[in-house]
Amino acid sequence: MVNIEPINISELNSESVFQSSFWAYVKSPNWVSYAFRYQTNRSGGTFLILVRKLFLSFSIAYSPFCFKDIDSKELIEISKKIKKYINENIILVRYDLSYSNDNFSFIKHLHRCKYSIQPKESVIIDLEKDLCFKQRVRRNLKKEALVEVFKWDNSEADYNAWYRTYLETAKRDGFDARGKAYIKRLLSYKGVDVKPILYLAKHNNEVIGGIVNIRNSFEEIYLFGSSSFIKDGVSCGYSLQSYAINRAKEDKLKYYDLFGIGEGNLNKLTTFKTSFGGEAVKRPASCDYYYNKILASCYKFIENIRFKAKRG
């Protein structure tokens, strides 16, 4: 038995930064936000549903990194019950469940997604334990000894310089850069539930990279960043992450999430992130619950073609 009730966005109290009023703010106005409280026989809490228009009068719903402890039947029941509270005509709801959700399995009416926007694996560092950086980190921190790392102080010149390095990194590494205004809006959030942070790295008083992190009272997550090479392959990535991890530990947070590892073209990134220690974690594949089987199937078919073309 599952009970749900709609709540105000400000009442969201999940440990995940992606289930917060902050994330609702970040995704607006392209996504409409709804918040709910739920209770099962085993667990309870709050969750965020984001809704985006597709075409004509049809929309999709989405909940990122939700439900730490839920089983498949409970998720189906939640999917059925939220629809009456959502104004838009949604054809499906998609869930990216939290890492290490042991009670979940795919059953009838829950459709496995072939691709996912959010990472399926990550490295999470338990900050309540001693940090265990590997030799690779210690060796590269020596090479980056002249790199200065600090928290952005709202300097427009430094932000513009960092964004140039971000565009260069996107071109070099082959990912789509987020818009300058989008990132600035993210960093300007003034709520109390989540704090966005831009850490910058300088060498010879020149900005050579930076990382955008978000934190609440429980965890800090690395979202994205940039780095330029100084010489002979020396950059600032190890200095930036080491600095951020140590600040999060000093501030008594519980976890630091390096947000995304994998195989294939992610091998180098995986080697980099796992060198900071921590535990490699996985989450279930993204899953959909269909409200309109024909339209949802068509949408998924087109989406899979687009993902495949984009990822080569």
PDB file of C-alpha atoms in Angstrom:
ATOM      1  CA  MET A   1       0.000   0.000   0.000  1.00  0.00           C
ATOM      2  CA  VAL A   2       1.341   3.407  -1.025  1.00  0.00           C
ATOM      3  CA  ASN A   3      -0.058   6.766   0.055  1.00  0.00           C
ATOM      4  CA  ILE A   4       0.907  10.011  -1.677  1.00  0.00           C
ATOM      5  CA  GLU A   5      -0.104  13.636  -1.316  1.00  0.00           C
ATOM      6  CA  PRO A   6       0.950  16.781  -3.202  1.00  0.00           C
ATOM      7  CA  ILE A   7       3.101  19.249  -1.265  1.00  0.00           C
ATOM      8  CA  ASN A   8       4.721  22.606  -1.872  1.00  0.00           C
ATOM      9  CA  ILE A   9       8.091  22.544  -3.656  1.00  0.00           C
ATOM     10  CA  SER A  10       9.660  24.155  -0.574  1.00  0.00           C
ATOM     11  CA  GLU A  11       8.667  21.087   1.497  1.00  0.00           C
ATOM     12  CA  LEU A  12      10.983  18.717  -0.401  1.00  0.00           C
ATOM     13  CA  ASN A  13      13.404  17.227   2.141  1.00  0.00           C
ATOM     14  CA  SER A  14      15.223  14.406   0.347  1.00  0.00           C
ATOM     15  CA  GLU A  15      18.954  13.924   0.965  1.00  0.00           C
ATOM     16  CA  SER A  16      19.508  14.188  -2.809  1.00  0.00           C
ATOM     17  CA  VAL A  17      20.258  17.615  -4.284  1.00  0.00           C
ATOM     18  CA  PHE A  18      18.396  16.474  -7.411  1.00  0.00           C
ATOM     19  CA  GLN A  19      15.218  16.088  -5.337  1.00  0.00           C
ATOM     20  CA  SER A  20      15.147  19.650  -4.047  1.00  0.00           C
ATOM     21  CA  SER A  21      13.588  23.043  -4.655  1.00  0.00           C
ATOM     22  CA  PHE A  22      17.021  24.024  -6.014  1.00  0.00           C
ATOM     23  CA  TRP A  23      16.796  21.476  -8.836  1.00  0.00           C
ATOM     24  CA  ALA A  24      13.239  22.576  -9.602  1.00  0.00           C
ATOM     25  CA  TYR A  25      14.631  26.126  -9.913  1.00  0.00           C
ATOM     26  CA  VAL A  26      17.491  24.999 -12.166  1.00  0.00           C
ATOM     27  CA  LYS A  27      15.174  23.136 -14.549  1.00  0.00           C
ATOM     28  CA  SER A  28      12.595  25.922 -14.830  1.00  0.00           C
ATOM     29  CA  PRO A  29      11.056  27.332 -16.958  1.00  0.00           C
ATOM     30  CA  ASN A  30      11.486  24.457 -19.457  1.00  0.00           C
ATOM     31  CA  TRP A  31      10.250  21.937 -16.889  1.00  0.00           C
ATOM     32  CA  VAL A  32       7.192  22.352 -14.640  1.00  0.00           C
ATOM     33  CA  SER A  33       7.745  21.046 -11.099  1.00  0.00           C
ATOM     34  CA  TYR A  34       5.477  19.019  -8.823  1.00  0.00           C
ATOM     35  CA  ALA A  35       6.337  17.771  -5.333  1.00  0.00           C
ATOM     36  CA  PHE A  36       4.840  14.881  -3.383  1.00  0.00           C
ATOM     37  CA  ARG A  37       5.087  13.130  -0.054  1.00  0.00           C
ATOM     38  CA  TYR A  38       4.823   9.335  -0.070  1.00  0.00           C
ATOM     39  CA  GLN A  39       4.565   6.546   2.484  1.00  0.00           C
ATOM     40  CA  THR A  40       4.902   2.804   1.936  1.00  0.00           C
ATOM     41  CA  ASN A  41       4.888  -0.041   4.435  1.00  0.00           C
ATOM     42  CA  ARG A  42       8.705   0.154   4.563  1.00  0.00           C
ATOM     43  CA  SER A  43       9.727   3.733   3.861  1.00  0.00           C
ATOM     44  CA  GLY A  44       8.585   7.250   3.138  1.00  0.00           C
ATOM     45  CA  GLY A  45       9.748  10.692   2.130  1.00  0.00           C
ATOM     46  CA  THR A  46       9.304  13.315  -0.563  1.00  0.00           C
ATOM     47  CA  PHE A  47       9.985  13.319  -4.284  1.00  0.00           C
ATOM     48  CA  LEU A  48      10.133  15.754  -7.187  1.00  0.00           C
ATOM     49  CA  ILE A  49       8.433  15.271 -10.561  1.00  0.00           C
ATOM     50  CA  LEU A  50       9.490  17.433 -13.513  1.00  0.00           C
ATOM     51  CA  VAL A  51       7.218  17.787 -16.545  1.00  0.00           C
ATOM     52  CA  ARG A  52       8.245  18.965 -20.017  1.00  0.00           C
ATOM     53  CA  LYS A  53       6.088  19.556 -23.077  1.00  0.00           C
ATOM     54  CA  LEU A  54       6.912  17.449 -26.143  1.00  0.00           C
ATOM     55  CA  PHE A  55       4.508  18.223 -28.983  1.00  0.00           C
ATOM     56  CA  LEU A  56       0.910  19.296 -29.389  1.00  0.00           C
ATOM     57  CA  SER A  57      -0.682  18.755 -25.955  1.00  0.00           C
ATOM     58  CA  PHE A  58       1.595  15.888 -24.883  1.00  0.00           C
ATOM     59  CA  SER A  59       4.299  15.935 -22.197  1.00  0.00           C
ATOM     60  CA  ILE A  60       6.680  13.623 -20.338  1.00  0.00           C
ATOM     61  CA  ALA A  61       7.352  13.452 -16.602  1.00  0.00           C
ATOM     62  CA  TYR A  62      10.707  12.715 -14.969  1.00  0.00           C
ATOM     63  CA  SER A  63      12.123  12.198 -11.480  1.00  0.00           C
ATOM     64  CA  PRO A  64      15.945  12.294 -11.090  1.00  0.00           C
ATOM     65  CA  PHE A  65      17.816  10.147  -8.521  1.00  0.00           C
ATOM     66  CA  CYS A  66      14.697   9.335  -6.560  1.00  0.00           C
ATOM     67  CA  PHE A  67      13.552   6.728  -4.024  1.00  0.00           C
ATOM     68  CA  LYS A  68      16.414   5.159  -2.090  1.00  0.00           C
ATOM     69  CA  ASP A  69      14.262   2.257  -0.926  1.00  0.00           C
ATOM     70  CA  ILE A  70      11.380   1.274  -3.179  1.00  0.00           C
ATOM     71  CA  ASP A  71      10.263  -1.886  -4.914  1.00  0.00           C
ATOM     72  CA  SER A  72       8.765  -2.290  -8.357  1.00  0.00           C
ATOM     73  CA  LYS A  73       5.132  -2.697  -7.314  1.00  0.00           C
ATOM     74  CA  GLU A  74       5.345   0.415  -5.119  1.00  0.00           C
ATOM     75  CA  LEU A  75       6.809   2.403  -8.023  1.00  0.00           C
ATOM     76  CA  ILE A  76       3.960   1.330 -10.299  1.00  0.00           C
ATOM     77  CA  GLU A  77       1.417   2.358  -7.658  1.00  0.00           C
ATOM     78  CA  ILE A  78       3.086   5.754  -7.238  1.00  0.00           C
ATOM     79  CA  SER A  79       3.058   6.239 -11.019  1.00  0.00           C
ATOM     80  CA  LYS A  80      -0.670   5.582 -11.168  1.00  0.00           C
ATOM     81  CA  LYS A  81      -1.478   7.901  -8.270  1.00  0.00           C
ATOM     82  CA  ILE A  82       0.531  10.977  -9.303  1.00  0.00           C
ATOM     83  CA  LYS A  83      -1.167  11.378 -12.677  1.00  0.00           C
ATOM     84  CA  LYS A  84      -4.366  12.927 -11.296  1.00  0.00           C
ATOM     85  CA  TYR A  85      -2.325  15.712  -9.680  1.00  0.00           C
ATOM     86  CA  ILE A  86      -0.416  16.649 -12.853  1.00  0.00           C
ATOM     87  CA  ASN A  87      -2.101  19.195 -15.085  1.00  0.00           C
ATOM     88  CA  GLU A  88      -0.250  18.277 -18.269  1.00  0.00           C
ATOM     89  CA  ASN A  89      -1.203  15.349 -20.518  1.00  0.00           C
ATOM     90  CA  ILE A  90       1.775  13.086 -19.773  1.00  0.00           C
ATOM     91  CA  ILE A  91       2.443  10.014 -21.936  1.00  0.00           C
ATOM     92  CA  LEU A  92       5.039   8.484 -19.590  1.00  0.00           C
ATOM     93  CA  VAL A  93       6.945   9.071 -16.375  1.00  0.00           C
ATOM     94  CA  ARG A  94      10.651   8.259 -16.233  1.00  0.00           C
ATOM     95  CA  TYR A  95      12.610   7.442 -13.094  1.00  0.00           C
ATOM     96  CA  ASP A  96      16.340   7.526 -12.442  1.00  0.00           C
ATOM     97  CA  LEU A  97      16.447   5.636  -9.165  1.00  0.00           C
ATOM     98  CA  SER A  98      19.106   6.242  -6.521  1.00  0.00           C
ATOM     99  CA  TYR A  99      22.316   4.243  -6.372  1.00  0.00           C
ATOM    100  CA  SER A 100      22.270   0.831  -4.686  1.00  0.00           C
ATOM    101  CA  ASN A 101      18.507   0.403  -4.735  1.00  0.00           C
ATOM    102  CA  ASP A 102      18.464  -3.288  -3.811  1.00  0.00           C
ATOM    103  CA  ASN A 103      14.679  -3.799  -3.697  1.00  0.00           C
ATOM    104  CA  PHE A 104      13.999  -2.802  -7.296  1.00  0.00           C
ATOM    105  CA  SER A 105      13.628  -5.124 -10.298  1.00  0.00           C
ATOM    106  CA  PHE A 106      12.025  -4.742 -13.710  1.00  0.00           C
ATOM    107  CA  ILE A 107       8.549  -6.249 -13.936  1.00  0.00           C
ATOM    108  CA  LYS A 108       5.551  -5.831 -16.235  1.00  0.00           C
ATOM    109  CA  HIS A 109       4.553  -2.188 -16.842  1.00  0.00           C
ATOM    110  CA  LEU A 110       8.078  -0.873 -16.051  1.00  0.00           C
ATOM    111  CA  HIS A 111      10.053  -0.377 -19.251  1.00  0.00           C
ATOM    112  CA  ARG A 112      13.846  -0.406 -19.183  1.00  0.00           C
ATOM    113  CA  CYS A 113      15.554   2.501 -20.967  1.00  0.00           C
ATOM    114  CA  LYS A 114      18.426   1.661 -23.302  1.00  0.00           C
ATOM    115  CA  TYR A 115      20.125   5.010 -22.728  1.00  0.00           C
ATOM    116  CA  SER A 116      20.254   7.450 -19.829  1.00  0.00           C
ATOM    117  CA  ILE A 117      21.146  11.108 -19.579  1.00  0.00           C
ATOM    118  CA  GLN A 118      22.279  10.734 -15.968  1.00  0.00           C
ATOM    119  CA  PRO A 119      25.280   8.525 -15.100  1.00  0.00           C
ATOM    120  CA  LYS A 120      24.516   4.913 -14.208  1.00  0.00           C
ATOM    121  CA  GLU A 121      27.696   4.549 -12.148  1.00  0.00           C
ATOM    122  CA  SER A 122      29.657   6.863  -9.895  1.00  0.00           C
ATOM    123  CA  VAL A 123      32.355   7.058  -7.240  1.00  0.00           C
ATOM    124  CA  ILE A 124      31.211   8.230  -3.814  1.00  0.00           C
ATOM    125  CA  ILE A 125      33.664   9.113  -1.061  1.00  0.00           C
ATOM    126  CA  ASP A 126      32.605   8.597   2.551  1.00  0.00           C
ATOM    127  CA  LEU A 127      33.848  11.788   4.197  1.00  0.00           C
ATOM    128  CA  GLU A 128      33.323  10.388   7.691  1.00  0.00           C
ATOM    129  CA  LYS A 129      36.283   8.077   7.037  1.00  0.00           C
ATOM    130  CA  ASP A 130      39.921   9.010   6.440  1.00  0.00           C
ATOM    131  CA  LEU A 131      40.607  10.125   2.881  1.00  0.00           C
ATOM    132  CA  CYS A 132      42.509   7.518   0.869  1.00  0.00           C
ATOM    133  CA  PHE A 133      43.901   9.258  -2.207  1.00  0.00           C
ATOM    134  CA  LYS A 134      45.891   6.879  -4.387  1.00  0.00           C
ATOM    135  CA  GLN A 135      49.485   7.408  -5.439  1.00  0.00           C
ATOM    136  CA  ARG A 136      48.289   8.761  -8.787  1.00  0.00           C
ATOM    137  CA  VAL A 137      46.645  11.711  -7.015  1.00  0.00           C
ATOM    138  CA  ARG A 138      49.627  12.430  -4.789  1.00  0.00           C
ATOM    139  CA  ARG A 139      51.980  12.299  -7.770  1.00  0.00           C
ATOM    140  CA  ASN A 140      49.882  14.693  -9.849  1.00  0.00           C
ATOM    141  CA  LEU A 141      49.352  17.118  -6.958  1.00  0.00           C
ATOM    142  CA  LYS A 142      53.137  17.523  -6.846  1.00  0.00           C
ATOM    143  CA  LYS A 143      53.144  18.326 -10.560  1.00  0.00           C
ATOM    144  CA  GLU A 144      50.357  20.862  -9.974  1.00  0.00           C
ATOM    145  CA  ALA A 145      52.113  22.467  -6.994  1.00  0.00           C
ATOM    146  CA  LEU A 146      52.001  25.938  -8.567  1.00  0.00           C
ATOM    147  CA  VAL A 147      48.244  25.777  -9.203  1.00  0.00           C
ATOM    148  CA  GLU A 148      46.155  27.973  -6.885  1.00  0.00           C
ATOM    149  CA  VAL A 149      42.579  26.831  -6.172  1.00  0.00           C
ATOM    150  CA  PHE A 150      39.940  29.050  -4.599  1.00  0.00           C
ATOM    151  CA  LYS A 151      36.186  29.587  -4.475  1.00  0.00           C
ATOM    152  CA  TRP A 152      34.814  32.010  -7.041  1.00  0.00           C
ATOM    153  CA  ASP A 153      34.122  35.410  -5.493  1.00  0.00           C
ATOM    154  CA  ASN A 154      31.599  36.615  -8.113  1.00  0.00           C
ATOM    155  CA  SER A 155      34.284  38.280 -10.232  1.00  0.00           C
ATOM    156  CA  GLU A 156      32.839  38.716 -13.717  1.00  0.00           C
ATOM    157  CA  ALA A 157      36.315  38.669 -15.286  1.00  0.00           C
ATOM    158  CA  ASP A 158      37.189  35.360 -13.615  1.00  0.00           C
ATOM    159  CA  TYR A 159      33.842  33.852 -14.629  1.00  0.00           C
ATOM    160  CA  ASN A 160      34.320  34.868 -18.268  1.00  0.00           C
ATOM    161  CA  ALA A 161      37.877  33.498 -18.240  1.00  0.00           C
ATOM    162  CA  TRP A 162      36.657  30.226 -16.739  1.00  0.00           C
ATOM    163  CA  TYR A 163      33.849  29.887 -19.266  1.00  0.00           C
ATOM    164  CA  ARG A 164      36.387  30.181 -22.089  1.00  0.00           C
ATOM    165  CA  THR A 165      38.309  27.246 -20.613  1.00  0.00           C
ATOM    166  CA  TYR A 166      35.016  25.365 -20.322  1.00  0.00           C
ATOM    167  CA  LEU A 167      34.264  25.842 -24.031  1.00  0.00           C
ATOM    168  CA  GLU A 168      37.805  24.723 -24.887  1.00  0.00           C
ATOM    169  CA  THR A 169      37.396  21.615 -22.723  1.00  0.00           C
ATOM    170  CA  ALA A 170      34.038  20.784 -24.330  1.00  0.00           C
ATOM    171  CA  LYS A 171      35.577  21.018 -27.795  1.00  0.00           C
ATOM    172  CA  ARG A 172      38.608  18.935 -26.783  1.00  0.00           C
ATOM    173  CA  ASP A 173      36.674  16.222 -24.942  1.00  0.00           C
ATOM    174  CA  GLY A 174      33.645  16.121 -27.233  1.00  0.00           C
ATOM    175  CA  PHE A 175      30.750  17.053 -24.946  1.00  0.00           C
ATOM    176  CA  ASP A 176      28.000  19.650 -25.318  1.00  0.00           C
ATOM    177  CA  ALA A 177      28.782  22.783 -23.321  1.00  0.00           C
ATOM    178  CA  ARG A 178      26.037  24.276 -21.182  1.00  0.00           C
ATOM    179  CA  GLY A 179      25.089  27.856 -21.907  1.00  0.00           C
ATOM    180  CA  LYS A 180      26.867  30.689 -20.138  1.00  0.00           C
ATOM    181  CA  ALA A 181      23.619  32.187 -18.857  1.00  0.00           C
ATOM    182  CA  TYR A 182      22.369  28.770 -17.663  1.00  0.00           C
ATOM    183  CA  ILE A 183      25.448  28.216 -15.502  1.00  0.00           C
ATOM    184  CA  LYS A 184      25.360  31.768 -14.166  1.00  0.00           C
ATOM    185  CA  ARG A 185      21.713  31.273 -13.192  1.00  0.00           C
ATOM    186  CA  LEU A 186      22.566  28.007 -11.447  1.00  0.00           C
ATOM    187  CA  LEU A 187      25.339  29.703  -9.476  1.00  0.00           C
ATOM    188  CA  SER A 188      23.091  32.617  -8.502  1.00  0.00           C
ATOM    189  CA  TYR A 189      20.637  30.443  -6.533  1.00  0.00           C
ATOM    190  CA  LYS A 190      19.947  31.982  -3.099  1.00  0.00           C
ATOM    191  CA  GLY A 191      17.898  29.259  -1.405  1.00  0.00           C
ATOM    192  CA  VAL A 192      18.982  27.591   1.818  1.00  0.00           C
ATOM    193  CA  ASP A 193      18.500  23.959   0.777  1.00  0.00           C
ATOM    194  CA  VAL A 194      21.371  23.712  -1.721  1.00  0.00           C
ATOM    195  CA  LYS A 195      24.526  25.748  -2.274  1.00  0.00           C
ATOM    196  CA  PRO A 196      26.106  25.885  -5.754  1.00  0.00           C
ATOM    197  CA  ILE A 197      29.863  26.458  -5.825  1.00  0.00           C
ATOM    198  CA  LEU A 198      32.368  27.304  -8.558  1.00  0.00           C
ATOM    199  CA  TYR A 199      35.951  26.402  -7.641  1.00  0.00           C
ATOM    200  CA  LEU A 200      38.568  28.064  -9.846  1.00  0.00           C
ATOM    201  CA  ALA A 201      42.178  27.181 -10.580  1.00  0.00           C
ATOM    202  CA  LYS A 202      44.814  29.740 -11.515  1.00  0.00           C
ATOM    203  CA  HIS A 203      48.400  29.469 -12.686  1.00  0.00           C
ATOM    204  CA  ASN A 204      50.539  32.598 -12.955  1.00  0.00           C
ATOM    205  CA  ASN A 205      47.377  34.579 -12.114  1.00  0.00           C
ATOM    206  CA  GLU A 206      45.546  33.154 -15.149  1.00  0.00           C
ATOM    207  CA  VAL A 207      42.372  31.069 -14.857  1.00  0.00           C
ATOM    208  CA  ILE A 208      43.157  27.609 -16.266  1.00  0.00           C
ATOM    209  CA  GLY A 209      40.095  25.658 -15.128  1.00  0.00           C
ATOM    210  CA  GLY A 210      37.314  25.185 -12.629  1.00  0.00           C
ATOM    211  CA  ILE A 211      34.581  22.861 -11.412  1.00  0.00           C
ATOM    212  CA  VAL A 212      30.908  23.459 -10.635  1.00  0.00           C
ATOM    213  CA  ASN A 213      29.702  21.604  -7.531  1.00  0.00           C
ATOM    214  CA  ILE A 214      26.434  21.565  -5.617  1.00  0.00           C
ATOM    215  CA  ARG A 215      26.017  20.708  -1.948  1.00  0.00           C
ATOM    216  CA  ASN A 216      23.421  20.424   0.744  1.00  0.00           C
ATOM    217  CA  SER A 217      23.922  19.597   4.417  1.00  0.00           C
ATOM    218  CA  PHE A 218      24.443  15.936   3.532  1.00  0.00           C
ATOM    219  CA  GLU A 219      26.540  15.639   0.365  1.00  0.00           C
ATOM    220  CA  GLU A 220      28.504  17.520  -2.268  1.00  0.00           C
ATOM    221  CA  ILE A 221      28.331  16.562  -5.937  1.00  0.00           C
ATOM    222  CA  TYR A 222      30.687  17.446  -8.746  1.00  0.00           C
ATOM    223  CA  LEU A 223      28.606  18.400 -11.788  1.00  0.00           C
ATOM    224  CA  PHE A 224      30.987  19.489 -14.545  1.00  0.00           C
ATOM    225  CA  GLY A 225      34.156  21.451 -15.098  1.00  0.00           C
ATOM    226  CA  SER A 226      37.093  22.439 -17.261  1.00  0.00           C
ATOM    227  CA  SER A 227      40.855  22.259 -17.348  1.00  0.00           C
ATOM    228  CA  SER A 228      43.628  23.653 -19.521  1.00  0.00           C
ATOM    229  CA  PHE A 229      47.088  22.151 -19.799  1.00  0.00           C
ATOM    230  CA  ILE A 230      49.988  24.178 -18.431  1.00  0.00           C
ATOM    231  CA  LYS A 231      52.860  22.186 -19.942  1.00  0.00           C
ATOM    232  CA  ASP A 232      53.905  18.585 -20.550  1.00  0.00           C
ATOM    233  CA  GLY A 233      50.414  17.275 -19.838  1.00  0.00           C
ATOM    234  CA  VAL A 234      50.192  19.027 -16.456  1.00  0.00           C
ATOM    235  CA  SER A 235      46.744  20.452 -15.729  1.00  0.00           C
ATOM    236  CA  CYS A 236      44.637  21.383 -12.679  1.00  0.00           C
ATOM    237  CA  GLY A 237      42.066  18.584 -12.366  1.00  0.00           C
ATOM    238  CA  TYR A 238      43.655  16.837  -9.405  1.00  0.00           C
ATOM    239  CA  SER A 239      44.141  20.117  -7.529  1.00  0.00           C
ATOM    240  CA  LEU A 240      40.520  21.142  -8.055  1.00  0.00           C
ATOM    241  CA  GLN A 241      38.993  17.862  -6.893  1.00  0.00           C
ATOM    242  CA  SER A 242      41.399  17.488  -3.974  1.00  0.00           C
ATOM    243  CA  TYR A 243      40.580  21.003  -2.785  1.00  0.00           C
ATOM    244  CA  ALA A 244      36.810  20.452  -3.084  1.00  0.00           C
ATOM    245  CA  ILE A 245      36.920  17.076  -1.322  1.00  0.00           C
ATOM    246  CA  ASN A 246      38.926  18.464   1.578  1.00  0.00           C
ATOM    247  CA  ARG A 247      36.605  21.478   1.944  1.00  0.00           C
ATOM    248  CA  ALA A 248      33.563  19.175   2.022  1.00  0.00           C
ATOM    249  CA  LYS A 249      35.215  17.027   4.696  1.00  0.00           C
ATOM    250  CA  GLU A 250      36.143  20.076   6.775  1.00  0.00           C
ATOM    251  CA  ASP A 251      32.519  21.235   6.581  1.00  0.00           C
ATOM    252  CA  LYS A 252      31.331  17.886   8.019  1.00  0.00           C
ATOM    253  CA  LEU A 253      29.444  16.665   4.966  1.00  0.00           C
ATOM    254  CA  LYS A 254      28.860  12.931   4.769  1.00  0.00           C
ATOM    255  CA  TYR A 255      29.578  12.163   1.104  1.00  0.00           C
ATOM    256  CA  TYR A 256      31.374  13.550  -1.931  1.00  0.00           C
ATOM    257  CA  ASP A 257      30.049  12.285  -5.260  1.00  0.00           C
ATOM    258  CA  LEU A 258      32.379  12.443  -8.288  1.00  0.00           C
ATOM    259  CA  PHE A 259      29.303  11.895 -10.477  1.00  0.00           C
ATOM    260  CA  GLY A 260      29.823   9.523 -13.321  1.00  0.00           C
ATOM    261  CA  ILE A 261      32.177   6.745 -14.382  1.00  0.00           C
ATOM    262  CA  GLY A 262      31.957   4.008 -16.986  1.00  0.00           C
ATOM    263  CA  GLU A 263      33.684   2.023 -19.681  1.00  0.00           C
ATOM    264  CA  GLY A 264      34.664   2.744 -23.285  1.00  0.00           C
ATOM    265  CA  ASN A 265      35.222   6.461 -23.880  1.00  0.00           C
ATOM    266  CA  LEU A 266      34.877   7.041 -20.121  1.00  0.00           C
ATOM    267  CA  ASN A 267      37.917   4.917 -19.221  1.00  0.00           C
ATOM    268  CA  LYS A 268      40.246   7.889 -18.672  1.00  0.00           C
ATOM    269  CA  LEU A 269      37.637   9.715 -16.623  1.00  0.00           C
ATOM    270  CA  THR A 270      37.039   6.573 -14.567  1.00  0.00           C
ATOM    271  CA  THR A 271      40.761   6.186 -13.862  1.00  0.00           C
ATOM    272  CA  PHE A 272      40.914   9.822 -12.773  1.00  0.00           C
ATOM    273  CA  LYS A 273      37.895   9.672 -10.449  1.00  0.00           C
ATOM    274  CA  THR A 274      38.646   6.312  -8.844  1.00  0.00           C
ATOM    275  CA  SER A 275      42.136   7.549  -7.940  1.00  0.00           C
ATOM    276  CA  PHE A 276      40.556   9.648  -5.164  1.00  0.00           C
ATOM    277  CA  GLY A 277      39.388   6.504  -3.384  1.00  0.00           C
ATOM    278  CA  GLY A 278      35.759   6.016  -2.490  1.00  0.00           C
ATOM    279  CA  GLU A 279      33.291   3.344  -3.502  1.00  0.00           C
ATOM    280  CA  ALA A 280      32.091   2.604  -7.025  1.00  0.00           C
ATOM    281  CA  VAL A 281      28.270   2.430  -7.018  1.00  0.00           C
ATOM    282  CA  LYS A 282      25.610   1.560  -9.594  1.00  0.00           C
ATOM    283  CA  ARG A 283      21.960   2.355  -9.975  1.00  0.00           C
ATOM    284  CA  PRO A 284      19.246   0.474 -11.870  1.00  0.00           C
ATOM    285  CA  ALA A 285      18.728   1.403 -15.515  1.00  0.00           C
ATOM    286  CA  SER A 286      16.343   4.291 -16.077  1.00  0.00           C
ATOM    287  CA  CYS A 287      12.771   3.050 -16.320  1.00  0.00           C
ATOM    288  CA  ASP A 288       9.509   4.327 -17.765  1.00  0.00           C
ATOM    289  CA  TYR A 289       5.901   3.811 -16.796  1.00  0.00           C
ATOM    290  CA  TYR A 290       3.587   4.346 -19.790  1.00  0.00           C
ATOM    291  CA  TYR A 291       0.295   6.223 -19.604  1.00  0.00           C
ATOM    292  CA  ASN A 292      -0.156   6.155 -23.396  1.00  0.00           C
ATOM    293  CA  LYS A 293       1.510   3.022 -24.767  1.00  0.00           C
ATOM    294  CA  ILE A 294       1.435   3.976 -28.458  1.00  0.00           C
ATOM    295  CA  LEU A 295       2.760   7.523 -28.050  1.00  0.00           C
ATOM    296  CA  ALA A 296       5.288   6.501 -25.385  1.00  0.00           C
ATOM    297  CA  SER A 297       6.646   3.721 -27.612  1.00  0.00           C
ATOM    298  CA  CYS A 298       6.992   6.136 -30.547  1.00  0.00           C
ATOM    299  CA  TYR A 299       8.759   8.663 -28.340  1.00  0.00           C
ATOM    300  CA  LYS A 300      11.177   6.010 -27.043  1.00  0.00           C
ATOM    301  CA  PHE A 301      11.921   4.799 -30.598  1.00  0.00           C
ATOM    302  CA  ILE A 302      12.821   8.310 -31.771  1.00  0.00           C
ATOM    303  CA  GLU A 303      14.763   8.998 -28.586  1.00  0.00           C
ATOM    304  CA  ASN A 304      16.882   5.850 -29.006  1.00  0.00           C
ATOM    305  CA  ILE A 305      17.763   6.828 -32.575  1.00  0.00           C
ATOM    306  CA  ARG A 306      18.826  10.281 -31.397  1.00  0.00           C
ATOM    307  CA  PHE A 307      20.952   8.906 -28.542  1.00  0.00           C
ATOM    308  CA  LYS A 308      22.621   6.346 -30.780  1.00  0.00           C
ATOM    309  CA  ALA A 309      23.481   8.965 -33.405  1.00  0.00           C
ATOM    310  CA  LYS A 310      24.845  11.343 -30.778  1.00  0.00           C
ATOM    311  CA  ARG A 311      27.029   8.728 -29.105  1.00  0.00           C
ATOM    312  CA  GLY A 312      28.295   7.255 -32.346  1.00  0.00           C
TER     313      GLY A 312
END
